Coordinates of C-alpha atoms and ligand atoms in Angstrom, one line a residue:
X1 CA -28.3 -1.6 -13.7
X2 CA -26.3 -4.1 -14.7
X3 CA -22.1 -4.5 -14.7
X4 CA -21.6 -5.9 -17.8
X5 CA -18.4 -4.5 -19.3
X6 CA -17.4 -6.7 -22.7
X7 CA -14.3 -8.0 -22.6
X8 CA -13.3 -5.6 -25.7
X9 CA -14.0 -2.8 -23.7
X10 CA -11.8 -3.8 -21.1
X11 CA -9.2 -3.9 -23.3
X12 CA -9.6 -1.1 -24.9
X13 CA -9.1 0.7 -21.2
X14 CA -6.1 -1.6 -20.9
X15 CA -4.3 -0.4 -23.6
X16 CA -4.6 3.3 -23.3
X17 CA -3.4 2.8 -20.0
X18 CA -0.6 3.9 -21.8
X19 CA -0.9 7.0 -21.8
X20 CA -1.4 7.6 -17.9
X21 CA 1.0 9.0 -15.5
X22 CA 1.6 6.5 -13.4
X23 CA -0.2 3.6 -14.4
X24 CA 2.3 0.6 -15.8
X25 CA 0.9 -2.4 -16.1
X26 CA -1.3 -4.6 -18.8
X27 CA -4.2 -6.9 -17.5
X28 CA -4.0 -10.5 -17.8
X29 CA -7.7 -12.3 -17.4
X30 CA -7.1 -15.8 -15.5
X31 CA -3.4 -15.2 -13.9
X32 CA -3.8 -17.7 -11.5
X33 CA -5.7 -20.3 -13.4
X34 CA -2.7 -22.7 -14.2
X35 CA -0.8 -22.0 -10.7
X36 CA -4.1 -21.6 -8.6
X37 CA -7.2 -22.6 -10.5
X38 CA -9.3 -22.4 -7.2
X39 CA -8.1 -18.9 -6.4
X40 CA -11.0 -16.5 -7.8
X41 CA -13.7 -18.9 -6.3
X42 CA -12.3 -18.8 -2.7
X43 CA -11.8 -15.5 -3.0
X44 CA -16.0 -15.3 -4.3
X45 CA -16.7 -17.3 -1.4
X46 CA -15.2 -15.3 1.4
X47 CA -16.6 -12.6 0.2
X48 CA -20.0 -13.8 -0.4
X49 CA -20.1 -15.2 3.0
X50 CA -18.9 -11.8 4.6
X51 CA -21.7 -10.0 2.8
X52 CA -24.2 -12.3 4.1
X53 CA -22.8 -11.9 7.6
X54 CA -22.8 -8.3 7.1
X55 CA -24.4 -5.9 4.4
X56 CA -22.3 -3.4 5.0
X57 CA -18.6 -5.3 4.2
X58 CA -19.6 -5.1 0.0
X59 CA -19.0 -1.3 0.7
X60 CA -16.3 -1.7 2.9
X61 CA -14.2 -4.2 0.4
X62 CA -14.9 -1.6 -2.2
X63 CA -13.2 1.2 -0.4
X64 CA -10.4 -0.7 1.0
X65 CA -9.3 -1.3 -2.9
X66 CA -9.1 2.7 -3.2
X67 CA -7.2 3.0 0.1
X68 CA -4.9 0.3 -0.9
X69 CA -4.1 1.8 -4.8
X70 CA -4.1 5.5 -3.8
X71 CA -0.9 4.6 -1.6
X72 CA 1.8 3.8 -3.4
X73 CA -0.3 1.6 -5.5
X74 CA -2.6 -1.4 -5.5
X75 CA -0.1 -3.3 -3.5
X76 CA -1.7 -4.4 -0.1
X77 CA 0.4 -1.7 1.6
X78 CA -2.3 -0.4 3.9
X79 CA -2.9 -4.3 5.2
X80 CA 0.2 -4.0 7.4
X81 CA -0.1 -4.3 11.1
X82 CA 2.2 -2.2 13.5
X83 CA 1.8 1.5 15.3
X84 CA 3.3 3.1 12.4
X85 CA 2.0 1.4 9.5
X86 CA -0.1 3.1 7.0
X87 CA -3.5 1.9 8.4
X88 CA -3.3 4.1 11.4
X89 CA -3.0 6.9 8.8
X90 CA -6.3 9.9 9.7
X91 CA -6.5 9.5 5.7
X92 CA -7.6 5.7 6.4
X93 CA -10.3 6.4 8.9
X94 CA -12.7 4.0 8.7
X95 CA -11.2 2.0 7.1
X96 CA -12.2 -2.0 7.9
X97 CA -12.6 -5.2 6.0
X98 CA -9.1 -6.7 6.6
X99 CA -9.9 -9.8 8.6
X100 CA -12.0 -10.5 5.3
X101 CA -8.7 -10.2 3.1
X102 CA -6.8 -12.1 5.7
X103 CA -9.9 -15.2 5.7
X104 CA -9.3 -15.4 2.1
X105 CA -5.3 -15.5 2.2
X106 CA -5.5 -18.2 4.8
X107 CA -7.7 -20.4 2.7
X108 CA -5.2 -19.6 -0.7
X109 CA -2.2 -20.6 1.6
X110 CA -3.5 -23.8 2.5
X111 CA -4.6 -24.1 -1.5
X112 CA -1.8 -23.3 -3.0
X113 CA 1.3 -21.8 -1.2
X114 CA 3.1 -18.3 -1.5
X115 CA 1.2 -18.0 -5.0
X116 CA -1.4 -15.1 -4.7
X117 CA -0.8 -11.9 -3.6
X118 CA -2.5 -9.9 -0.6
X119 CA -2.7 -7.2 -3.2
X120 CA -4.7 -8.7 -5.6
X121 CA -7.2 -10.7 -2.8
X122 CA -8.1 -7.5 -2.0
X123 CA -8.7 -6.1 -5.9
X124 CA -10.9 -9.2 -6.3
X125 CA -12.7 -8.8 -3.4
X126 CA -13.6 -5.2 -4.2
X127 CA -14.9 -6.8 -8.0
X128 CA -16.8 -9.3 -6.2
X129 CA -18.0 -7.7 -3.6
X130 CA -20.0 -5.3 -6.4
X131 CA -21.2 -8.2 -8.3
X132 CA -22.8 -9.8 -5.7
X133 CA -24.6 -6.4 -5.0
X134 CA -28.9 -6.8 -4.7
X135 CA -29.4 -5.5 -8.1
X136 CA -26.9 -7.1 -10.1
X137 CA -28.2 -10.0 -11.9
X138 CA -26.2 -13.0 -11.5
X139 CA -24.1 -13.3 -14.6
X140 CA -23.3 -9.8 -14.0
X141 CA -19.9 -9.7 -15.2
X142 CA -17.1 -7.4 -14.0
X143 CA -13.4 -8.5 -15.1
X144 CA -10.6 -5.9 -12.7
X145 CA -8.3 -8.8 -14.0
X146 CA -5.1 -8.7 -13.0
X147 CA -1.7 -6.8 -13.8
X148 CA 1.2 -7.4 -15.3
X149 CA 2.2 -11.4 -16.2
X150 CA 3.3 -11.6 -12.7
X151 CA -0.4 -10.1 -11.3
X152 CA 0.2 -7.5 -8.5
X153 CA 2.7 -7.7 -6.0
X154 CA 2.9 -7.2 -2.3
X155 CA 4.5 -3.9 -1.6
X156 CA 7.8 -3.8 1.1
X157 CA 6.7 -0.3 2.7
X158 CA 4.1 0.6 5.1
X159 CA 4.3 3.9 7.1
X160 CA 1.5 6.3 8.8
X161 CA 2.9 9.4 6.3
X162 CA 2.8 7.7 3.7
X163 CA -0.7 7.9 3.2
X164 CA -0.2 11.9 4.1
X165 CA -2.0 13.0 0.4
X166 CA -5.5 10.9 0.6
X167 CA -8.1 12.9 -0.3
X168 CA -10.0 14.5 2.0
X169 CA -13.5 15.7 1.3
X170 CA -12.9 19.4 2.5
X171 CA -10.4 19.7 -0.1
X172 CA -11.3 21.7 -3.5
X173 CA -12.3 20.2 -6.2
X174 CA -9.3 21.5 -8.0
X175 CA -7.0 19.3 -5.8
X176 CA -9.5 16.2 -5.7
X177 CA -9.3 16.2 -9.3
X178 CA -5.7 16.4 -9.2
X179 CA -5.0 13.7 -7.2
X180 CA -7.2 11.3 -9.4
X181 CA -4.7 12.9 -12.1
X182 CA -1.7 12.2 -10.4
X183 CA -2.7 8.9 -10.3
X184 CA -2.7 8.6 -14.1
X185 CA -6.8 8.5 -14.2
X186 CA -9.2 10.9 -16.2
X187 CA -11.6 13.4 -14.8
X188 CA -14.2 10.6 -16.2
X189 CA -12.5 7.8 -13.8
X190 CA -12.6 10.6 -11.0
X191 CA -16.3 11.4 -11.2
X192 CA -17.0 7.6 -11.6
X193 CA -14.9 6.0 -8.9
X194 CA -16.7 8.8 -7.0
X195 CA -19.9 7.2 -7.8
X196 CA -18.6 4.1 -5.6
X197 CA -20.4 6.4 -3.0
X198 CA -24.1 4.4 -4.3
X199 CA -23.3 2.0 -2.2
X200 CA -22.3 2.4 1.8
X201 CA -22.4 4.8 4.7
X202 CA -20.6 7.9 5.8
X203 CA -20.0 8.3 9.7
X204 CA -21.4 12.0 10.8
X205 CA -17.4 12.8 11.9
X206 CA -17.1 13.9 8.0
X207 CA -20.4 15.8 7.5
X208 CA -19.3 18.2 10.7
X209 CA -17.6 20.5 8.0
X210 CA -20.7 20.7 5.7
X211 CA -23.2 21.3 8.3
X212 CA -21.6 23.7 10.8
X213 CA -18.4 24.8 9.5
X214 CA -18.7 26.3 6.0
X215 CA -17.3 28.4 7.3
X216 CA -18.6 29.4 11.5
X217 CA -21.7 28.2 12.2
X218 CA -23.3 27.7 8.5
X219 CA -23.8 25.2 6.3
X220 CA -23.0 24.2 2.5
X221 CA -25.2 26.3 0.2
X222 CA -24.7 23.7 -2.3
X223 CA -27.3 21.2 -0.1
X224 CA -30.8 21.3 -1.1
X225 CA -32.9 23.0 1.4
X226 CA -34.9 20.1 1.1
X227 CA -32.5 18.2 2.2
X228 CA -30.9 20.0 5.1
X229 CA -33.1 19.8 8.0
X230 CA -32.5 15.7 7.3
X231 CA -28.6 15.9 7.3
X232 CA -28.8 18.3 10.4
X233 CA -31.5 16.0 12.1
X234 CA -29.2 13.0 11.8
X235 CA -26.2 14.7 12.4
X236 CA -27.1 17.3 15.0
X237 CA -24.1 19.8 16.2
X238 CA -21.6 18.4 18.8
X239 CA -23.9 14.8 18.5
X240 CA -22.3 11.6 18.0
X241 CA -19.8 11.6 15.4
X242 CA -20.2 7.9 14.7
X243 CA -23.2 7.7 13.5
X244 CA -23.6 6.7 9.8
X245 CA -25.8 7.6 7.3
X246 CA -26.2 6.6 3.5
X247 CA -23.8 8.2 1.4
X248 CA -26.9 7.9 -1.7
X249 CA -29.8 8.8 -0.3
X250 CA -32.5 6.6 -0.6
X251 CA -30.2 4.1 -2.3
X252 CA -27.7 2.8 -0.4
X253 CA -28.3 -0.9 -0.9
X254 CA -28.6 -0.7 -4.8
X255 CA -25.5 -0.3 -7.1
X256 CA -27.2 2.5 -9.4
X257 CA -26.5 5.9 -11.1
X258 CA -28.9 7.6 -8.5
X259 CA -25.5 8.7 -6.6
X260 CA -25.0 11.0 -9.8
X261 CA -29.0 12.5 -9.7
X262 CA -28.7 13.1 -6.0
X263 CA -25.4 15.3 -6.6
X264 CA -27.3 16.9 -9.4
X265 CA -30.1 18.0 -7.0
X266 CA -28.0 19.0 -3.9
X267 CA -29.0 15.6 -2.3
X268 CA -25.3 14.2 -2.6
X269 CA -24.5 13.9 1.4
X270 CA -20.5 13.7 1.1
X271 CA -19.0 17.3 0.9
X272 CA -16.6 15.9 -2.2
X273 CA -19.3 14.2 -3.9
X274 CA -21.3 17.3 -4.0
X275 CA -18.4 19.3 -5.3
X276 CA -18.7 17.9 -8.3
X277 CA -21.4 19.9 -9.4
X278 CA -19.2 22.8 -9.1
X279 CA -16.8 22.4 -12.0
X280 CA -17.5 23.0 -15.4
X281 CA -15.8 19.4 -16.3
X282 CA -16.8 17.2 -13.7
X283 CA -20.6 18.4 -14.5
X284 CA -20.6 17.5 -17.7
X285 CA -19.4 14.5 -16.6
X286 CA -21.9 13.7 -14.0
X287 CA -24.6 15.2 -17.0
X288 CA -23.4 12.9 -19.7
X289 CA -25.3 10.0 -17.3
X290 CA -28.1 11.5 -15.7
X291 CA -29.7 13.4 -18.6
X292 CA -33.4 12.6 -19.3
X293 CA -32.1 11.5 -22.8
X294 CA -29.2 9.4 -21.2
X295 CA -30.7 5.8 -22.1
X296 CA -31.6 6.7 -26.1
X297 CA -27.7 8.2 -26.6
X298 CA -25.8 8.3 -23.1
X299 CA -23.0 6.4 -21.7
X300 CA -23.4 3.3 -19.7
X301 CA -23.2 4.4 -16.2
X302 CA -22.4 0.2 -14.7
X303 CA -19.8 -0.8 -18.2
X304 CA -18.1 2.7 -17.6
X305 CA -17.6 2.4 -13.6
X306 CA -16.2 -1.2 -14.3
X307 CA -14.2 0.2 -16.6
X308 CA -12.7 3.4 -14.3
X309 CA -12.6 0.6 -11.6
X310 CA -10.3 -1.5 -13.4
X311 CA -8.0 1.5 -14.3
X312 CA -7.8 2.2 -10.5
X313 CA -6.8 -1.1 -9.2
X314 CA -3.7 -0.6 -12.7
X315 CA -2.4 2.2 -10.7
X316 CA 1.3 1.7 -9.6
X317 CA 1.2 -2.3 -9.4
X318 CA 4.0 -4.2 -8.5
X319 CA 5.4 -6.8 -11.0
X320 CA 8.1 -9.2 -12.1
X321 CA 10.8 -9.1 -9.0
X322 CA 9.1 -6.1 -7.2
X323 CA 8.2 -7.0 -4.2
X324 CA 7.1 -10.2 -2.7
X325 CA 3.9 -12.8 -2.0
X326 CA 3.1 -12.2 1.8
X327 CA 2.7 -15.2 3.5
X328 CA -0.1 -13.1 6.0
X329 CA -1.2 -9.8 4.6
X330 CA -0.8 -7.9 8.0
X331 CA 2.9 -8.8 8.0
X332 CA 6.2 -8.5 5.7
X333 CA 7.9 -11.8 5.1
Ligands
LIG401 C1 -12.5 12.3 -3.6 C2 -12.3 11.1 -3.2 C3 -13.0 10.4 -2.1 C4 -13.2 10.9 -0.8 C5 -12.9 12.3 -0.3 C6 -13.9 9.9 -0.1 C7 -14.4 10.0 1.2 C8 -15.1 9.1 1.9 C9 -15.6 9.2 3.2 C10 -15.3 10.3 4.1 C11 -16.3 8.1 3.5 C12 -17.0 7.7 4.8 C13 -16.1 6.9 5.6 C14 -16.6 6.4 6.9 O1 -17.3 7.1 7.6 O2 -16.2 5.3 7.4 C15 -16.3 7.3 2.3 C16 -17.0 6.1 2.2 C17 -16.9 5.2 1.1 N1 -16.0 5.4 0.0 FE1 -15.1 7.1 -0.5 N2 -14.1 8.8 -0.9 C18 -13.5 9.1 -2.1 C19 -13.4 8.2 -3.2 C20 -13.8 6.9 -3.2 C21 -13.5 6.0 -4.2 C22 -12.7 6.3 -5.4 C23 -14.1 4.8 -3.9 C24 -14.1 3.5 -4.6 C25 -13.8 3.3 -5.8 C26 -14.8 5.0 -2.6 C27 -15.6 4.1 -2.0 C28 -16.2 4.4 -0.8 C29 -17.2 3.5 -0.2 C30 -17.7 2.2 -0.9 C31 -17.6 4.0 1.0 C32 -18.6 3.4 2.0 C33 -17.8 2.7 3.1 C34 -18.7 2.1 4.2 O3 -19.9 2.0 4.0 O4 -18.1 1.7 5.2 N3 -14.6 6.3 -2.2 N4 -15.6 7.9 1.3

């Protein structure tokens, strides 16, 4: 399916940002084309060459951008280096892609100086990444812009605690959907940016719960009994916790809606993606695009994640004299 959010719709997101909690900022298409006209193309280019170096990076530059904005905002906070910085956070397991972000810097350094922000390399990445997925076609467009007339700043904190509240996926739904809430988003963005899951892999470390532990010794009655005997084969008690599987089964490589069927059917393989077939709101939600009459009068699954996607990387930016333009994005200035 294609990302092809209009540019009106975008908008139309953008301005009832207002009316989020903590989202503050307005998007503004082209920032850097006067003060670094090559910016978005070396930025394409890194990560197009990552991707082709490794198929798994498109997934992993997608969830560094939710890492990044669900810590005190989309401001390259969780790039910092040092024992205490917020990367070591057990909320952040996992999480990779940063020599990626840092390739990219270098190359906008030497293009134009102390211009672009670690912040919003790694918001564009996350965009482009997606676009260059196997199934987009290739004028798929997808537009996260960027924030605020100043774009998104580089944040001046970086500690283990602070990423203390990431959601986890034993958590209930209730507090999954509230910290999507807290955020500013909808339970429409929560379910989407869920859906990020089509892509990528999960490490058996987080399925340990699901399987063997729900509670002593049993597994989540929510999984199709279908699907079990897979989940236990490839993650077998006390095996290796680092192997990965898909979190969409049978279509990890395509950027589709068959995340939402598989939660649907008790195929969804993460134990928070499969909880949201267990509340009233976030079912409809998932419904609303997998219902056999979705493509005569349903929403569009690829405009509407674009859409929640672009919301996300509003959340808590830093503009004006807020922070600073790393010169390295592991490092303060
Ligand atoms: C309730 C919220 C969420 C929870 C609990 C959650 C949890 C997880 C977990 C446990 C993994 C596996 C990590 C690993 O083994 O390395 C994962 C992977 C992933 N997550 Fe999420 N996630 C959530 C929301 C999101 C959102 C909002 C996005 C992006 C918009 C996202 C994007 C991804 C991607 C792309 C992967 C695959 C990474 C890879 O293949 O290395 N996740 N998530």
């Amino acid at each position: 399916m294609a990302l092809i959010p209009t540019l009106a719709a975008i908008f139309i997101a953008c301005t009832f940002m207002g009316s989020h909690n903590s989202v503050t900022a307005q998007l503004a298409f082209g920032f850097y084309s006067s003060t670094c006209p090559k910016a978005e193309q070396i930025v394409s280019s890194v990560v197009q060459q990552s991707v082709q170096a490794n198929s798994r990076m498109a997934a992993i530059l997608l969830r560094l951008h939710f890492h990044d904005c669900f810590v005190q905002g989309c401001d390259g906070s969780i790039l910092i280096e040092g024992d205490k910085a917020e990367k070591h956070a057990f909320g952040h397991q996992g999480v990779q892609g940063f020599d990626v972000i840092e390739t990219a810097k270098a190359q906008l350094e030497s293009e134009c100086r102390g211009v672009v922000s670690c912040a919003d390399i790694v918001a564009m990445a996350a965009r482009d990444a997606v676009a260059l997925d196997l199934i987009l076609p290739d004028d798929a467009e997808w537009r996260t812009g960027l924030s605020g007339s100043d774009g998104r700043r580089d944040g001046l904190t970086s500690t283990t605690s602070s990423a203390d509240d990431m959601p986890e996926v034993t958590e209930s739904i209730e507090q999954l959907k509230n910290k999507f809430i807290q955020k500013g988003l909808s339970v429409k963005d929560f379910v989407l940016l869920n859906a990020a899951h089509t892509i990528g892999t999960t490490a058996c470390f987080f399925m340990t719960n699901r399987l063997y532990n729900f509670p002593d010794g049993t597994s989540d009655p929510t999984i199709n009994p279908a699907f079990l005997p897979e989940l236990e084969a490839t993650c077998p008690k006390d095996g290796d916790v680092n192997v990965r599987l898909a979190a969409d089964r049978e279509s990890e490589l395509k950027f589709d809606d068959s995340i939402l069927r598989n939660i649907r059917n008790g195929f969804a393989v993460l134990e928070s993606d499969a909880k949201l077939y267990t509340d009233a709101e976030t079912i409809s939600v998932v419904d609303s695009y997998v219902s056999p009459l979705n493509f005569l009068t349903g929403p569009n699954f690829g405009a509407d994640f674009a859409e929640s996607m672009v919301n996300m990387g509003m959340i808590d930016v830093k503009t004006g004299s807020q922070g600073q333009i790393r010169r390295v994005c592991s490092a303060f200035n």
